[in-house]
Amino acid sequence: MLKLPGLIDPHVHVREPGATHKEDWDTVTQAALAGGVTTLLAMPNTKPPIFDEATLTLALDAAKTKARCDYAQFVGAGPDNADIVASLAPQAAGLKMYLDSTFGELRLDDMTLWTPHFQAFPKSAPMVMHSESRTMAAAILFSAVYDHPVHIAHVSLKEEILLIKAAKEKGIKVTCEVCPHHLFLSKDDIPAISHGHPGRGEVRPRLATQADVDSLWTNLEVVDCFATDHAPHTLEEKDSDNPPPGFPGLETMLPLLLKAVDDGRLTLDDVVQRLHTNPKRIFNLPEQPDTWVEVDESAMYEIKASEQFTRCGWTPFEGWKGRGKVRKVVLRGKTAFEDGKILVEKGYGRNVRG
Ligand code: NCD
Ligand code: ZN
């Protein structure tokens, strides 16, 4: 039996408020616990988006009554809310800035809209960028110019990881995360994921080339965190004429990474650093006392959507071999999950910024 610290997922789309048919605070935190995640940071691109005090309260009220694991909620950067979100920083996971195409309404196309956020948001509070390719280069320049640390979400391209590496060497305060789907899938896998429904392969950032995937593995020392970007949409939505981008990921991250450990592609310590030590530091998260995850290391099994807790009902990794079954999760002294069953009530989860 392998004992891990409670895992931290800094990038989760909870879907409540506004789209609870995809997921809500109850189902997402069940999926988290089943995946060994004891703290999740929730993204603000809900309906309505979380971008001021009233909408933050809306999300936190739902979380308070329904969450079964610990959490914090990001606020989103909008065109005219820099002072408002700065004042909410102590209650939020951090500020999320959508600088590239995404699902939802929060998006800052114009660079003049970035500046007030870089100036107003407290320097000690995390700023997370959805920024791809050249937009990412611009975000890193803002970080250097305004001397504000930034965390780059879901890095997927060789040009991105190489620039982050060079920026770190220059002393620019940039950190980053990589998602399991960008480590284990390339665009060549889209036909197999799609089963004739191209929408199933849609995710932002898009699945990249094998050369991009390889560059993430060869530059693993540049990757600070793993994050799921758990973005549940129902199969009906994925198979529709206008498929929303996004993959669920909370319940498949650990078995895929432990399989990679088994294959000698990374070490267990690499995993613990990126799913616990580094996100805890980058996002200023408190210690969770008496919290750990027990994994049956030797268990090999097939990943099946039908065994997942997420409400969305599918996974791009259907039929893949996973290694390591989460047997038990103890959260703040209480057994929260054991042998496939959730054992803590709705509302047990705590707001780590509360
Ligand atoms: C995310 C979603 O569905 O909310 N989708 C995705 O493909 N990652 C949006 C996002 O993170 O950009
Ligand atoms: Zn996301």
PDB file of N, CA and C in Angstrom, residues 79-167:
ATOM      1  N   PRO A  79     -13.435  43.154 -17.920  1.00  0.00           N
ATOM      2  CA  PRO A  79     -12.944  44.414 -18.477  1.00  0.00           C
ATOM      3  C   PRO A  79     -12.921  45.566 -17.478  1.00  0.00           C
ATOM      4  N   ASP A  80     -13.750  45.519 -16.423  1.00  0.00           N
ATOM      5  CA  ASP A  80     -13.791  46.693 -15.530  1.00  0.00           C
ATOM      6  C   ASP A  80     -13.948  46.299 -14.054  1.00  0.00           C
ATOM      7  N   ASN A  81     -13.338  45.175 -13.647  1.00  0.00           N
ATOM      8  CA  ASN A  81     -13.507  44.773 -12.239  1.00  0.00           C
ATOM      9  C   ASN A  81     -12.171  44.632 -11.487  1.00  0.00           C
ATOM     10  N   ALA A  82     -11.112  45.316 -11.945  1.00  0.00           N
ATOM     11  CA  ALA A  82      -9.786  45.107 -11.347  1.00  0.00           C
ATOM     12  C   ALA A  82      -9.776  45.443  -9.853  1.00  0.00           C
ATOM     13  N   ASP A  83     -10.390  46.559  -9.456  1.00  0.00           N
ATOM     14  CA  ASP A  83     -10.373  46.927  -8.032  1.00  0.00           C
ATOM     15  C   ASP A  83     -11.247  45.993  -7.209  1.00  0.00           C
ATOM     16  N   ILE A  84     -12.364  45.588  -7.803  1.00  0.00           N
ATOM     17  CA  ILE A  84     -13.281  44.693  -7.080  1.00  0.00           C
ATOM     18  C   ILE A  84     -12.609  43.352  -6.807  1.00  0.00           C
ATOM     19  N   VAL A  85     -12.026  42.729  -7.838  1.00  0.00           N
ATOM     20  CA  VAL A  85     -11.415  41.408  -7.611  1.00  0.00           C
ATOM     21  C   VAL A  85     -10.172  41.523  -6.721  1.00  0.00           C
ATOM     22  N   ALA A  86      -9.472  42.649  -6.808  1.00  0.00           N
ATOM     23  CA  ALA A  86      -8.309  42.830  -5.917  1.00  0.00           C
ATOM     24  C   ALA A  86      -8.766  42.828  -4.462  1.00  0.00           C
ATOM     25  N   SER A  87      -9.917  43.466  -4.206  1.00  0.00           N
ATOM     26  CA  SER A  87     -10.414  43.514  -2.821  1.00  0.00           C
ATOM     27  C   SER A  87     -10.908  42.145  -2.358  1.00  0.00           C
ATOM     28  N   LEU A  88     -11.246  41.277  -3.314  1.00  0.00           N
ATOM     29  CA  LEU A  88     -11.732  39.930  -2.956  1.00  0.00           C
ATOM     30  C   LEU A  88     -10.590  38.908  -2.843  1.00  0.00           C
ATOM     31  N   ALA A  89      -9.374  39.332  -3.152  1.00  0.00           N
ATOM     32  CA  ALA A  89      -8.239  38.394  -3.207  1.00  0.00           C
ATOM     33  C   ALA A  89      -8.109  37.507  -1.959  1.00  0.00           C
ATOM     34  N   PRO A  90      -8.256  38.053  -0.736  1.00  0.00           N
ATOM     35  CA  PRO A  90      -8.083  37.187   0.438  1.00  0.00           C
ATOM     36  C   PRO A  90      -9.101  36.041   0.513  1.00  0.00           C
ATOM     37  N   GLN A  91     -10.281  36.238  -0.081  1.00  0.00           N
ATOM     38  CA  GLN A  91     -11.322  35.197  -0.031  1.00  0.00           C
ATOM     39  C   GLN A  91     -11.276  34.257  -1.230  1.00  0.00           C
ATOM     40  N   ALA A  92     -10.399  34.536  -2.194  1.00  0.00           N
ATOM     41  CA  ALA A  92     -10.391  33.777  -3.447  1.00  0.00           C
ATOM     42  C   ALA A  92      -9.144  32.912  -3.569  1.00  0.00           C
ATOM     43  N   ALA A  93      -9.257  31.859  -4.402  1.00  0.00           N
ATOM     44  CA  ALA A  93      -8.080  31.038  -4.717  1.00  0.00           C
ATOM     45  C   ALA A  93      -7.027  31.885  -5.397  1.00  0.00           C
ATOM     46  N   GLY A  94      -7.482  32.852  -6.183  1.00  0.00           N
ATOM     47  CA  GLY A  94      -6.594  33.726  -6.939  1.00  0.00           C
ATOM     48  C   GLY A  94      -7.406  34.365  -8.046  1.00  0.00           C
ATOM     49  N   LEU A  95      -6.698  35.008  -8.979  1.00  0.00           N
ATOM     50  CA  LEU A  95      -7.361  35.644 -10.117  1.00  0.00           C
ATOM     51  C   LEU A  95      -7.100  34.820 -11.363  1.00  0.00           C
ATOM     52  N   LYS A  96      -8.173  34.505 -12.110  1.00  0.00           N
ATOM     53  CA  LYS A  96      -8.002  33.810 -13.376  1.00  0.00           C
ATOM     54  C   LYS A  96      -8.211  34.810 -14.500  1.00  0.00           C
ATOM     55  N   MET A  97      -7.260  34.842 -15.422  1.00  0.00           N
ATOM     56  CA  MET A  97      -7.379  35.722 -16.581  1.00  0.00           C
ATOM     57  C   MET A  97      -7.489  34.884 -17.839  1.00  0.00           C
ATOM     58  N   TYR A  98      -8.595  35.040 -18.549  1.00  0.00           N
ATOM     59  CA  TYR A  98      -8.801  34.331 -19.822  1.00  0.00           C
ATOM     60  C   TYR A  98      -8.347  35.242 -20.956  1.00  0.00           C
ATOM     61  N   LEU A  99      -7.182  34.944 -21.493  1.00  0.00           N
ATOM     62  CA  LEU A  99      -6.608  35.806 -22.533  1.00  0.00           C
ATOM     63  C   LEU A  99      -6.718  35.162 -23.914  1.00  0.00           C
ATOM     64  N   ASP A 100      -7.264  33.961 -23.958  1.00  0.00           N
ATOM     65  CA  ASP A 100      -7.421  33.241 -25.224  1.00  0.00           C
ATOM     66  C   ASP A 100      -8.778  32.586 -25.305  1.00  0.00           C
ATOM     67  N   SER A 101      -9.070  32.030 -26.464  1.00  0.00           N
ATOM     68  CA  SER A 101     -10.386  31.452 -26.707  1.00  0.00           C
ATOM     69  C   SER A 101     -10.702  30.372 -25.681  1.00  0.00           C
ATOM     70  N   THR A 102     -11.908  30.426 -25.162  1.00  0.00           N
ATOM     71  CA  THR A 102     -12.299  29.513 -24.101  1.00  0.00           C
ATOM     72  C   THR A 102     -13.797  29.310 -24.101  1.00  0.00           C
ATOM     73  N   PHE A 103     -14.264  28.482 -23.177  1.00  0.00           N
ATOM     74  CA  PHE A 103     -15.689  28.232 -22.989  1.00  0.00           C
ATOM     75  C   PHE A 103     -16.202  29.214 -21.942  1.00  0.00           C
ATOM     76  N   GLY A 104     -17.223  29.998 -22.268  1.00  0.00           N
ATOM     77  CA  GLY A 104     -17.773  30.944 -21.303  1.00  0.00           C
ATOM     78  C   GLY A 104     -17.526  32.381 -21.709  1.00  0.00           C
ATOM     79  N   GLU A 105     -17.935  33.305 -20.824  1.00  0.00           N
ATOM     80  CA  GLU A 105     -17.992  34.727 -21.203  1.00  0.00           C
ATOM     81  C   GLU A 105     -16.790  35.553 -20.778  1.00  0.00           C
ATOM     82  N   LEU A 106     -15.957  35.002 -19.890  1.00  0.00           N
ATOM     83  CA  LEU A 106     -14.844  35.805 -19.383  1.00  0.00           C
ATOM     84  C   LEU A 106     -13.716  35.779 -20.399  1.00  0.00           C
ATOM     85  N   ARG A 107     -13.437  36.877 -21.011  1.00  0.00           N
ATOM     86  CA  ARG A 107     -12.308  36.914 -21.926  1.00  0.00           C
ATOM     87  C   ARG A 107     -11.820  38.342 -22.096  1.00  0.00           C
ATOM     88  N   LEU A 108     -10.506  38.528 -22.000  1.00  0.00           N
ATOM     89  CA  LEU A 108      -9.918  39.857 -22.137  1.00  0.00           C
ATOM     90  C   LEU A 108      -9.080  39.883 -23.408  1.00  0.00           C
ATOM     91  N   ASP A 109      -9.657  40.360 -24.495  1.00  0.00           N
ATOM     92  CA  ASP A 109      -8.943  40.341 -25.764  1.00  0.00           C
ATOM     93  C   ASP A 109      -7.882  41.429 -25.841  1.00  0.00           C
ATOM     94  N   ASP A 110      -8.207  42.562 -25.259  1.00  0.00           N
ATOM     95  CA  ASP A 110      -7.407  43.759 -25.474  1.00  0.00           C
ATOM     96  C   ASP A 110      -6.376  43.903 -24.345  1.00  0.00           C
ATOM     97  N   MET A 111      -5.098  44.052 -24.694  1.00  0.00           N
ATOM     98  CA  MET A 111      -4.057  44.125 -23.662  1.00  0.00           C
ATOM     99  C   MET A 111      -4.192  45.303 -22.716  1.00  0.00           C
ATOM    100  N   THR A 112      -4.887  46.373 -23.168  1.00  0.00           N
ATOM    101  CA  THR A 112      -5.070  47.503 -22.248  1.00  0.00           C
ATOM    102  C   THR A 112      -5.944  47.085 -21.055  1.00  0.00           C
ATOM    103  N   LEU A 113      -6.720  46.001 -21.246  1.00  0.00           N
ATOM    104  CA  LEU A 113      -7.562  45.517 -20.142  1.00  0.00           C
ATOM    105  C   LEU A 113      -6.762  44.678 -19.141  1.00  0.00           C
ATOM    106  N   TRP A 114      -5.569  44.220 -19.532  1.00  0.00           N
ATOM    107  CA  TRP A 114      -4.763  43.402 -18.619  1.00  0.00           C
ATOM    108  C   TRP A 114      -4.101  44.260 -17.543  1.00  0.00           C
ATOM    109  N   THR A 115      -3.664  45.459 -17.974  1.00  0.00           N
ATOM    110  CA  THR A 115      -2.828  46.296 -17.107  1.00  0.00           C
ATOM    111  C   THR A 115      -3.443  46.576 -15.732  1.00  0.00           C
ATOM    112  N   PRO A 116      -4.713  47.036 -15.661  1.00  0.00           N
ATOM    113  CA  PRO A 116      -5.260  47.336 -14.326  1.00  0.00           C
ATOM    114  C   PRO A 116      -5.210  46.130 -13.389  1.00  0.00           C
ATOM    115  N   HIS A 117      -5.377  44.933 -13.927  1.00  0.00           N
ATOM    116  CA  HIS A 117      -5.318  43.735 -13.074  1.00  0.00           C
ATOM    117  C   HIS A 117      -3.904  43.496 -12.567  1.00  0.00           C
ATOM    118  N   PHE A 118      -2.912  43.645 -13.440  1.00  0.00           N
ATOM    119  CA  PHE A 118      -1.528  43.463 -12.997  1.00  0.00           C
ATOM    120  C   PHE A 118      -1.143  44.517 -11.965  1.00  0.00           C
ATOM    121  N   GLN A 119      -1.744  45.711 -12.086  1.00  0.00           N
ATOM    122  CA  GLN A 119      -1.419  46.767 -11.123  1.00  0.00           C
ATOM    123  C   GLN A 119      -2.160  46.600  -9.799  1.00  0.00           C
ATOM    124  N   ALA A 120      -3.415  46.138  -9.867  1.00  0.00           N
ATOM    125  CA  ALA A 120      -4.236  46.143  -8.643  1.00  0.00           C
ATOM    126  C   ALA A 120      -4.164  44.844  -7.846  1.00  0.00           C
ATOM    127  N   PHE A 121      -3.983  43.716  -8.503  1.00  0.00           N
ATOM    128  CA  PHE A 121      -4.095  42.448  -7.760  1.00  0.00           C
ATOM    129  C   PHE A 121      -2.878  42.287  -6.845  1.00  0.00           C
ATOM    130  N   PRO A 122      -3.108  41.924  -5.557  1.00  0.00           N
ATOM    131  CA  PRO A 122      -1.987  41.839  -4.606  1.00  0.00           C
ATOM    132  C   PRO A 122      -0.874  40.923  -5.124  1.00  0.00           C
ATOM    133  N   LYS A 123       0.364  41.345  -4.922  1.00  0.00           N
ATOM    134  CA  LYS A 123       1.500  40.595  -5.459  1.00  0.00           C
ATOM    135  C   LYS A 123       1.647  39.210  -4.846  1.00  0.00           C
ATOM    136  N   SER A 124       1.157  39.050  -3.619  1.00  0.00           N
ATOM    137  CA  SER A 124       1.305  37.753  -2.949  1.00  0.00           C
ATOM    138  C   SER A 124       0.200  36.783  -3.352  1.00  0.00           C
ATOM    139  N   ALA A 125      -0.809  37.254  -4.097  1.00  0.00           N
ATOM    140  CA  ALA A 125      -1.948  36.399  -4.452  1.00  0.00           C
ATOM    141  C   ALA A 125      -1.766  35.845  -5.859  1.00  0.00           C
ATOM    142  N   PRO A 126      -2.146  34.572  -6.055  1.00  0.00           N
ATOM    143  CA  PRO A 126      -1.897  33.928  -7.355  1.00  0.00           C
ATOM    144  C   PRO A 126      -2.705  34.524  -8.512  1.00  0.00           C
ATOM    145  N   MET A 127      -2.026  34.705  -9.635  1.00  0.00           N
ATOM    146  CA  MET A 127      -2.681  35.098 -10.889  1.00  0.00           C
ATOM    147  C   MET A 127      -2.449  33.976 -11.887  1.00  0.00           C
ATOM    148  N   VAL A 128      -3.533  33.422 -12.419  1.00  0.00           N
ATOM    149  CA  VAL A 128      -3.428  32.293 -13.346  1.00  0.00           C
ATOM    150  C   VAL A 128      -3.880  32.734 -14.733  1.00  0.00           C
ATOM    151  N   MET A 129      -3.081  32.388 -15.716  1.00  0.00           N
ATOM    152  CA  MET A 129      -3.350  32.827 -17.083  1.00  0.00           C
ATOM    153  C   MET A 129      -3.817  31.676 -17.961  1.00  0.00           C
ATOM    154  N   HIS A 130      -4.978  31.842 -18.609  1.00  0.00           N
ATOM    155  CA  HIS A 130      -5.252  30.992 -19.760  1.00  0.00           C
ATOM    156  C   HIS A 130      -4.686  31.758 -20.947  1.00  0.00           C
ATOM    157  N   SER A 131      -3.494  31.356 -21.370  1.00  0.00           N
ATOM    158  CA  SER A 131      -2.811  32.085 -22.443  1.00  0.00           C
ATOM    159  C   SER A 131      -2.009  31.075 -23.233  1.00  0.00           C
ATOM    160  N   GLU A 132      -2.264  31.031 -24.527  1.00  0.00           N
ATOM    161  CA  GLU A 132      -1.587  30.033 -25.355  1.00  0.00           C
ATOM    162  C   GLU A 132      -0.629  30.722 -26.316  1.00  0.00           C
ATOM    163  N   SER A 133       0.471  30.011 -26.603  1.00  0.00           N
ATOM    164  CA  SER A 133       1.404  30.442 -27.636  1.00  0.00           C
ATOM    165  C   SER A 133       1.892  31.889 -27.425  1.00  0.00           C
ATOM    166  N   ARG A 134       1.696  32.760 -28.411  1.00  0.00           N
ATOM    167  CA  ARG A 134       2.236  34.120 -28.302  1.00  0.00           C
ATOM    168  C   ARG A 134       1.542  34.931 -27.221  1.00  0.00           C
ATOM    169  N   THR A 135       0.284  34.598 -26.945  1.00  0.00           N
ATOM    170  CA  THR A 135      -0.394  35.274 -25.838  1.00  0.00           C
ATOM    171  C   THR A 135       0.309  34.944 -24.526  1.00  0.00           C
ATOM    172  N   MET A 136       0.797  33.699 -24.407  1.00  0.00           N
ATOM    173  CA  MET A 136       1.545  33.323 -23.212  1.00  0.00           C
ATOM    174  C   MET A 136       2.830  34.134 -23.102  1.00  0.00           C
ATOM    175  N   ALA A 137       3.481  34.347 -24.233  1.00  0.00           N
ATOM    176  CA  ALA A 137       4.701  35.167 -24.216  1.00  0.00           C
ATOM    177  C   ALA A 137       4.369  36.574 -23.712  1.00  0.00           C
ATOM    178  N   ALA A 138       3.228  37.102 -24.149  1.00  0.00           N
ATOM    179  CA  ALA A 138       2.814  38.435 -23.696  1.00  0.00           C
ATOM    180  C   ALA A 138       2.524  38.433 -22.193  1.00  0.00           C
ATOM    181  N   ALA A 139       1.874  37.380 -21.708  1.00  0.00           N
ATOM    182  CA  ALA A 139       1.554  37.297 -20.276  1.00  0.00           C
ATOM    183  C   ALA A 139       2.843  37.264 -19.445  1.00  0.00           C
ATOM    184  N   ILE A 140       3.852  36.553 -19.930  1.00  0.00           N
ATOM    185  CA  ILE A 140       5.129  36.485 -19.205  1.00  0.00           C
ATOM    186  C   ILE A 140       5.816  37.853 -19.229  1.00  0.00           C
ATOM    187  N   LEU A 141       5.685  38.575 -20.319  1.00  0.00           N
ATOM    188  CA  LEU A 141       6.260  39.927 -20.361  1.00  0.00           C
ATOM    189  C   LEU A 141       5.559  40.838 -19.344  1.00  0.00           C
ATOM    190  N   PHE A 142       4.238  40.744 -19.259  1.00  0.00           N
ATOM    191  CA  PHE A 142       3.505  41.520 -18.243  1.00  0.00           C
ATOM    192  C   PHE A 142       4.001  41.174 -16.846  1.00  0.00           C
ATOM    193  N   SER A 143       4.221  39.871 -16.607  1.00  0.00           N
ATOM    194  CA  SER A 143       4.712  39.436 -15.304  1.00  0.00           C
ATOM    195  C   SER A 143       6.031  40.124 -14.974  1.00  0.00           C
ATOM    196  N   ALA A 144       6.940  40.168 -15.962  1.00  0.00           N
ATOM    197  CA  ALA A 144       8.248  40.784 -15.748  1.00  0.00           C
ATOM    198  C   ALA A 144       8.114  42.299 -15.566  1.00  0.00           C
ATOM    199  N   VAL A 145       7.310  42.927 -16.430  1.00  0.00           N
ATOM    200  CA  VAL A 145       7.189  44.391 -16.403  1.00  0.00           C
ATOM    201  C   VAL A 145       6.528  44.876 -15.107  1.00  0.00           C
ATOM    202  N   TYR A 146       5.461  44.182 -14.689  1.00  0.00           N
ATOM    203  CA  TYR A 146       4.728  44.618 -13.492  1.00  0.00           C
ATOM    204  C   TYR A 146       5.196  43.887 -12.234  1.00  0.00           C
ATOM    205  N   ASP A 147       6.225  43.068 -12.375  1.00  0.00           N
ATOM    206  CA  ASP A 147       6.800  42.334 -11.256  1.00  0.00           C
ATOM    207  C   ASP A 147       5.716  41.605 -10.450  1.00  0.00           C
ATOM    208  N   HIS A 148       4.870  40.880 -11.169  1.00  0.00           N
ATOM    209  CA  HIS A 148       3.819  40.094 -10.507  1.00  0.00           C
ATOM    210  C   HIS A 148       3.963  38.634 -10.918  1.00  0.00           C
ATOM    211  N   PRO A 149       4.126  37.697  -9.944  1.00  0.00           N
ATOM    212  CA  PRO A 149       4.225  36.287 -10.332  1.00  0.00           C
ATOM    213  C   PRO A 149       2.987  35.848 -11.123  1.00  0.00           C
ATOM    214  N   VAL A 150       3.195  35.024 -12.136  1.00  0.00           N
ATOM    215  CA  VAL A 150       2.061  34.451 -12.865  1.00  0.00           C
ATOM    216  C   VAL A 150       2.223  32.935 -12.946  1.00  0.00           C
ATOM    217  N   HIS A 151       1.070  32.277 -13.017  1.00  0.00           N
ATOM    218  CA  HIS A 151       1.030  30.823 -13.181  1.00  0.00           C
ATOM    219  C   HIS A 151       0.340  30.555 -14.512  1.00  0.00           C
ATOM    220  N   ILE A 152       1.022  29.853 -15.408  1.00  0.00           N
ATOM    221  CA  ILE A 152       0.461  29.573 -16.731  1.00  0.00           C
ATOM    222  C   ILE A 152      -0.314  28.261 -16.671  1.00  0.00           C
ATOM    223  N   ALA A 153      -1.599  28.328 -17.014  1.00  0.00           N
ATOM    224  CA  ALA A 153      -2.457  27.136 -16.987  1.00  0.00           C
ATOM    225  C   ALA A 153      -2.168  26.258 -18.210  1.00  0.00           C
ATOM    226  N   HIS A 154      -2.431  25.004 -18.051  1.00  0.00           N
ATOM    227  CA  HIS A 154      -2.415  23.978 -19.112  1.00  0.00           C
ATOM    228  C   HIS A 154      -1.453  24.242 -20.268  1.00  0.00           C
ATOM    229  N   VAL A 155      -0.161  24.179 -19.974  1.00  0.00           N
ATOM    230  CA  VAL A 155       0.869  24.302 -21.014  1.00  0.00           C
ATOM    231  C   VAL A 155       0.804  23.054 -21.901  1.00  0.00           C
ATOM    232  N   SER A 156       0.808  23.262 -23.228  1.00  0.00           N
ATOM    233  CA  SER A 156       0.665  22.097 -24.110  1.00  0.00           C
ATOM    234  C   SER A 156       1.659  22.066 -25.267  1.00  0.00           C
ATOM    235  N   LEU A 157       2.351  23.173 -25.511  1.00  0.00           N
ATOM    236  CA  LEU A 157       3.203  23.258 -26.707  1.00  0.00           C
ATOM    237  C   LEU A 157       4.687  23.327 -26.360  1.00  0.00           C
ATOM    238  N   LYS A 158       5.499  22.827 -27.271  1.00  0.00           N
ATOM    239  CA  LYS A 158       6.949  22.903 -27.125  1.00  0.00           C
ATOM    240  C   LYS A 158       7.417  24.358 -26.997  1.00  0.00           C
ATOM    241  N   GLU A 159       6.874  25.246 -27.867  1.00  0.00           N
ATOM    242  CA  GLU A 159       7.303  26.652 -27.819  1.00  0.00           C
ATOM    243  C   GLU A 159       6.974  27.278 -26.472  1.00  0.00           C
ATOM    244  N   GLU A 160       5.899  26.803 -25.829  1.00  0.00           N
ATOM    245  CA  GLU A 160       5.509  27.352 -24.516  1.00  0.00           C
ATOM    246  C   GLU A 160       6.465  26.871 -23.423  1.00  0.00           C
ATOM    247  N   ILE A 161       6.687  25.564 -23.373  1.00  0.00           N
ATOM    248  CA  ILE A 161       7.515  25.038 -22.271  1.00  0.00           C
ATOM    249  C   ILE A 161       8.949  25.566 -22.395  1.00  0.00           C
ATOM    250  N   LEU A 162       9.427  25.734 -23.630  1.00  0.00           N
ATOM    251  CA  LEU A 162      10.793  26.247 -23.809  1.00  0.00           C
ATOM    252  C   LEU A 162      10.896  27.713 -23.388  1.00  0.00           C
ATOM    253  N   LEU A 163       9.860  28.496 -23.667  1.00  0.00           N
ATOM    254  CA  LEU A 163       9.907  29.910 -23.256  1.00  0.00           C
ATOM    255  C   LEU A 163       9.789  30.026 -21.728  1.00  0.00           C
ATOM    256  N   ILE A 164       8.958  29.186 -21.132  1.00  0.00           N
ATOM    257  CA  ILE A 164       8.842  29.218 -19.657  1.00  0.00           C
ATOM    258  C   ILE A 164      10.185  28.856 -19.026  1.00  0.00           C
ATOM    259  N   LYS A 165      10.844  27.860 -19.603  1.00  0.00           N
ATOM    260  CA  LYS A 165      12.169  27.463 -19.109  1.00  0.00           C
ATOM    261  C   LYS A 165      13.140  28.649 -19.171  1.00  0.00           C
ATOM    262  N   ALA A 166      13.164  29.316 -20.311  1.00  0.00           N
ATOM    263  CA  ALA A 166      14.075  30.448 -20.489  1.00  0.00           C
ATOM    264  C   ALA A 166      13.697  31.600 -19.549  1.00  0.00           C
ATOM    265  N   ALA A 167      12.397  31.840 -19.372  1.00  0.00           N
ATOM    266  CA  ALA A 167      11.951  32.917 -18.475  1.00  0.00           C
ATOM    267  C   ALA A 167      12.366  32.623 -17.036  1.00  0.00           C
TER     268      ALA A 167
END
